[in-house]
Amino acid sequence: MPSPRYWREIPSRYRLEAAACRGCKRVIYPKRQVCPQCGGVEFEATRLAHRGRVVTSTVVHVAPTDLQMEAPYAMAVVETEEGVRLMVQVADCDPSEVLPGMEVTLEFRLIRKEDHGGILCYGHKAVPVE
Amino acid sequence: MPSPRYWREIPSRYRLEAAACRGCKRVIYPKRQVCPQCGGVEFEATRLAHRGRVVTSTVVHVAPTDLQMEAPYAMAVVETEEGVRLMVQVADCDPSEVLPGMEVTLEFRLIRKEDHGGILCYGHKAVPVE
Amino acid sequence: MRDVAIISTGMTPFGELWQSGLRDLFVQAAREALMAVGSPSVDAIYVGNMSGGQFVGQEHLGPLMADHLGLAGVPATRVESACASGGVALRCGFLDVAAGASDLVLVAGVEKMNDGADVTNVLASAADQETEVYHGITFPGLYAMIARAHMARYGTTEEDLAAVSVKNHRHGARNPKAQFRSEVTAEQVMTSSMVAEPLRLLHCSPVSDGAAVVLLCPLERAREFTDAPIRIRSSGLATAPMALADRADPTFLDAVSLAAGRAYKSGGVTPSDIQVAEVHDCFSIAELCVLEALCFTERGSAGELTRAGETALGGRIPINTSGGLKSKGHPVGATGVAQAIEIVEQLRGEAGERQVPDATIGLAQNMGGSGASSVVHIFERV
Amino acid sequence: MRDVAIISTGMTPFGELWQSGLRDLFVQAAREALMAVGSPSVDAIYVGNMSGGQFVGQEHLGPLMADHLGLAGVPATRVESACASGGVALRCGFLDVAAGASDLVLVAGVEKMNDGADVTNVLASAADQETEVYHGITFPGLYAMIARAHMARYGTTEEDLAAVSVKNHRHGARNPKAQFRSEVTAEQVMTSSMVAEPLRLLHCSPVSDGAAVVLLCPLERAREFTDAPIRIRSSGLATAPMALADRADPTFLDAVSLAAGRAYKSGGVTPSDIQVAEVHDCFSIAELCVLEALCFTERGSAGELTRAGETALGGRIPINTSGGLKSKGHPVGATGVAQAIEIVEQLRGEAGERQVPDATIGLAQNMGGSGASSVVHIFERV
Ligand SMILES: [Zn+2]
Ligand SMILES: [Zn+2]
């Protein structure tokens, strides 16, 4: 059974729900109570575009326990068209090809199986644009 | 496989090894680097007598995960003949009979099976004197 | 050292707050405190938290909380002393302002306990893991042993213990932020399910989520922000042997006695000067032992004092007007700060139905583990 | 604020210390520091520790450590800021003495990492659990991303990164307390097993056990205890956004820059006044980024500075003469205090084979997570 910690994050992880600050227009993902840029507290709901570019990346060889079967895998900080950055795994490619500047789309995927119960945890991964 | 944390405690848990402070004669269990009574740092090795008396006690009904199958069980702070006090489970009796003043002996027993691996962890439990 | 004042407070309700994560709770309480005084700029943050690592896999709460409050950059430090983490955070903030290192300091206590972790195991990590927990004792079990020793030594009864819970629920029923706003009867307490003999469910504080925040500044600047500053007259912190077995008298809380002695002395007050107090009633027996260690009553007499109604609203020294940990709730790291907030409200005359008339000096006592650490603050209206 | 001095130090060797538990490590280092100055009575204890709860199931380290040192009763507080916990404990002790609240304060850093816990998971709790760790990033992975960004932006090379490890091992080989007392070649570094590209095993600090302790007192009393007090000239603490994705420039460590700026300003010194520094090289790239954030060199130029030998013993500004986290070891909560000890030894002229000639002003920089918190202290011989 997914924990409260998991389902609280579902809107951001499943639907890429974000918030646009009414003060400075910055888009914040996941949404927050206070804008880190201007301190504003009023937002409009928005969703991220599913398209972005790799800011920086790595290939994880020594993986956490839950993901050891997947290593080596590529991780990247991706900047979306709204200027939002998020940490994602990059799938469906040779991990060594994931480098700064690469264009990606964000796709809904299984992220991990957690703990001994094997709870299935979902979210978005990046996939290189052809 | 027992962890280092487990085997470091084996001398005190398996053999009731203690230390008598050369300064104030207080017996310390488990042994320490500094005497909590006089600040002394020189000790003679000793072993606790296996006999004592209950100082205070409880019966645990809501137990930690590893011990849920054993609840309710009695726990006691026992004072040995050397004036040392230790926290132990009290076995081989009706838990509700374990009350301050009860005379007990300390016996080597299985204390718990730890984690999913079911590691067997040993130590001493108290048993009422007939 | 500079005089230090509390100028503002903020607090989430306490309870099972399934919708809010650790960071949400903190931000909610902190924003309330900041907005009440016009959102001044903050020089430092202290976060009291017992076990973010074990409860929700999150350490490093200083920067996380500063960041989510929109204050990345500001110095932020997490402090821990088990269930006394909030009180100890308050003390660190107090020293920071007193030293002259910071002017405006935000002190938070926060804990998220209802998020899937094994609460019994996490709380036990406040006790000695090698000599106590290994053998099967639980956290309620340790206080149960203290209770049984107190009963054996002083003739304290189950009725005395129940009277603490009954009183604190009666107080908490008047507190809109309390987790349990319902009264209970002595019979309900004494027939509730057994946790660790002689303690039953209704002797135990609940598993709670919540956050509490106070803002501190030098007393001389306090009136820039509020007409009702509350001075922190003194702060006392002390420790005692970690394991219950290593304390000469299991019925007496040496750390509380020492911490209070330090706070009384540096504050220049005596126990009889205290008009209202929040004390650490994680279990009903704890309140009795604390009242004795604070010298509010003779050793062994706290049960009688409680049954006589002297610690209830309207009594000689009202204790836990907030409902205490028992009724208000006990998000462990938040508790010490929430106690300070109740005293601030009392000294400001803003406690509504819970108001102690004309209270000018109050005390908050917060405790870690089975009493291995305790922190005491004395507050006054200025 | 009162001037504050370090009057004594104590430290265990760093390494895989299977024979010693968390409490043993603390007591060993604390006794060494106390005995060196005639075991004076202690007014307060601060314990820097990242994750006793997750590593060994033990929170509430303040009272536990006071108790095992034979000092039950003394105020004792645990502070945490991930891998900066030790440096933050030093800052808390510094403020306590500066405030005039305590005279003699014992500051400890301690961590027991080799005791069966899943170290990768525990270290990840210094990062943002919800937006980073959930998606599969590890702690080395975060620094690997910083490294790749630095390479892309400034042309930093694998050779530059390797030069940090080679230098720090060369220094550490001269430190009897270091975990690895062996030199390594650039080729060994660049062919060691991959951890997170581009970082290999020999770019990473090891998993270590250890404790480090310093004693503080008011400078005006320091000569009662020692002929060679070291003044803490200033202390700066800062935070930055928790998640790497939330920082405008992943190659620049804002928290380090801010903390250093505060320490330089309140200490009245400039980067060029610093003659020796210990910096947080948890990964080789970290040392490069820190050198830039401390303004020891232009942004993007730290790799070149390192390859030119300017940060080695004999160079313009020797960095990590102790061997740094890489070679000396990195028991995470202990590191910040151990850094201070190295600077104390340098300023006292007691660093032996590692001595920087005539060093009178030194700096220690400690960092938490992927740079979300950092604390900087400046020390001087008086
Ligand atoms: Zn904004
Ligand atoms: Zn002795």
mmCIF file of C-alpha atoms in Angstrom, chain A residues 5-6 8-9 13-14 26 29-30 32 55-67 72-73 75-77 85-89 95-96 98-100 111-112 114 121-124, chain D residues 118 120-121 124 128-138 140-150 152 193-199 201 241-250:
data_model
loop_
_atom_site.group_PDB
_atom_site.id
_atom_site.type_symbol
_atom_site.label_atom_id
_atom_site.label_comp_id
_atom_site.label_asym_id
_atom_site.label_seq_id
_atom_site.Cartn_x
_atom_site.Cartn_y
_atom_site.Cartn_z
ATOM 1 C CA ARG A 5 4.394 10.335 1.534
ATOM 2 C CA TYR A 6 3.919 8.741 -1.837
ATOM 3 C CA ARG A 8 0.994 13.452 -1.542
ATOM 4 C CA GLU A 9 3.473 13.713 -4.410
ATOM 5 C CA ARG A 13 4.966 13.198 -10.173
ATOM 6 C CA TYR A 14 2.088 11.832 -12.252
ATOM 7 C CA ARG A 26 8.557 32.033 -12.189
ATOM 8 C CA TYR A 29 7.970 22.585 -9.574
ATOM 9 C CA PRO A 30 6.843 20.889 -7.440
ATOM 10 C CA ARG A 32 5.478 25.350 -2.906
ATOM 11 C CA VAL A 55 21.603 20.851 -18.023
ATOM 12 C CA THR A 56 23.965 18.318 -16.518
ATOM 13 C CA SER A 57 24.047 14.565 -16.131
ATOM 14 C CA THR A 58 25.806 11.512 -14.783
ATOM 15 C CA VAL A 59 25.750 7.767 -15.176
ATOM 16 C CA VAL A 60 25.184 6.052 -11.832
ATOM 17 C CA HIS A 61 27.240 2.882 -11.500
ATOM 18 C CA VAL A 62 27.004 2.396 -7.735
ATOM 19 C CA ALA A 63 23.244 2.487 -7.260
ATOM 20 C CA PRO A 64 20.948 2.531 -4.248
ATOM 21 C CA THR A 65 19.655 -0.886 -3.164
ATOM 22 C CA ASP A 66 16.252 -0.476 -4.822
ATOM 23 C CA LEU A 67 17.806 0.299 -8.197
ATOM 24 C CA PRO A 72 24.411 1.719 -14.812
ATOM 25 C CA TYR A 73 21.707 4.262 -15.614
ATOM 26 C CA MET A 75 20.440 10.713 -14.442
ATOM 27 C CA ALA A 76 20.012 14.291 -15.574
ATOM 28 C CA VAL A 77 18.914 17.700 -14.441
ATOM 29 C CA ARG A 85 14.602 22.203 -13.692
ATOM 30 C CA LEU A 86 13.964 18.712 -12.436
ATOM 31 C CA MET A 87 15.980 15.623 -11.562
ATOM 32 C CA VAL A 88 15.067 12.626 -13.690
ATOM 33 C CA GLN A 89 16.380 9.332 -14.874
ATOM 34 C CA PRO A 95 23.480 6.170 -20.776
ATOM 35 C CA SER A 96 26.849 7.414 -22.002
ATOM 36 C CA VAL A 98 23.258 11.615 -22.109
ATOM 37 C CA LEU A 99 25.243 14.831 -22.003
ATOM 38 C CA PRO A 100 24.545 18.528 -21.355
ATOM 39 C CA ILE A 111 10.404 4.735 -11.272
ATOM 40 C CA ARG A 112 11.130 2.033 -8.692
ATOM 41 C CA GLU A 114 10.211 0.082 -3.076
ATOM 42 C CA CYS A 121 6.314 3.867 -7.615
ATOM 43 C CA TYR A 122 5.662 5.975 -10.691
ATOM 44 C CA GLY A 123 6.736 9.309 -12.093
ATOM 45 C CA HIS A 124 8.457 10.775 -15.125
ATOM 46 C CA ASP D 118 23.077 0.967 4.130
ATOM 47 C CA THR D 120 24.334 4.909 0.304
ATOM 48 C CA ASN D 121 20.765 5.332 1.522
ATOM 49 C CA ALA D 124 21.200 10.290 0.374
ATOM 50 C CA ASP D 128 16.073 16.218 -1.135
ATOM 51 C CA GLN D 129 14.316 12.917 -0.558
ATOM 52 C CA GLU D 130 11.231 13.781 -2.617
ATOM 53 C CA THR D 131 12.636 15.497 -5.683
ATOM 54 C CA GLU D 132 16.106 13.969 -5.937
ATOM 55 C CA VAL D 133 16.582 10.667 -4.133
ATOM 56 C CA TYR D 134 13.204 9.304 -5.203
ATOM 57 C CA HIS D 135 14.286 9.436 -8.831
ATOM 58 C CA GLY D 136 17.415 7.402 -8.219
ATOM 59 C CA ILE D 137 20.208 9.895 -7.762
ATOM 60 C CA THR D 138 22.935 9.045 -5.240
ATOM 61 C CA PRO D 140 28.201 10.784 -5.481
ATOM 62 C CA GLY D 141 25.828 11.199 -8.414
ATOM 63 C CA LEU D 142 24.987 14.752 -7.369
ATOM 64 C CA TYR D 143 28.648 15.727 -7.237
ATOM 65 C CA ALA D 144 29.208 13.929 -10.527
ATOM 66 C CA MET D 145 26.594 16.238 -12.051
ATOM 67 C CA ILE D 146 28.395 19.233 -10.586
ATOM 68 C CA ALA D 147 31.632 17.904 -12.071
ATOM 69 C CA ARG D 148 30.164 17.421 -15.516
ATOM 70 C CA ALA D 149 28.690 20.926 -15.452
ATOM 71 C CA HIS D 150 32.053 22.371 -14.378
ATOM 72 C CA ALA D 152 31.225 21.694 -19.743
ATOM 73 C CA SER D 193 36.279 1.832 -10.702
ATOM 74 C CA MET D 194 33.486 4.125 -11.840
ATOM 75 C CA VAL D 195 31.042 5.347 -9.176
ATOM 76 C CA ALA D 196 29.054 8.032 -11.013
ATOM 77 C CA GLU D 197 30.494 9.378 -14.234
ATOM 78 C CA PRO D 198 32.867 11.218 -14.339
ATOM 79 C CA LEU D 199 33.674 10.391 -10.697
ATOM 80 C CA LEU D 201 36.320 5.547 -6.602
ATOM 81 C CA PRO D 241 18.597 25.652 -2.231
ATOM 82 C CA MET D 242 18.438 22.016 -1.137
ATOM 83 C CA ALA D 243 18.073 20.429 -4.552
ATOM 84 C CA LEU D 244 20.789 20.741 -7.154
ATOM 85 C CA ALA D 245 18.130 21.432 -9.795
ATOM 86 C CA ASP D 246 17.050 24.524 -7.864
ATOM 87 C CA ARG D 247 20.427 26.253 -8.048
ATOM 88 C CA ALA D 248 20.893 28.737 -10.853
ATOM 89 C CA ASP D 249 24.464 27.614 -11.505
ATOM 90 C CA PRO D 250 25.245 24.022 -10.502
#
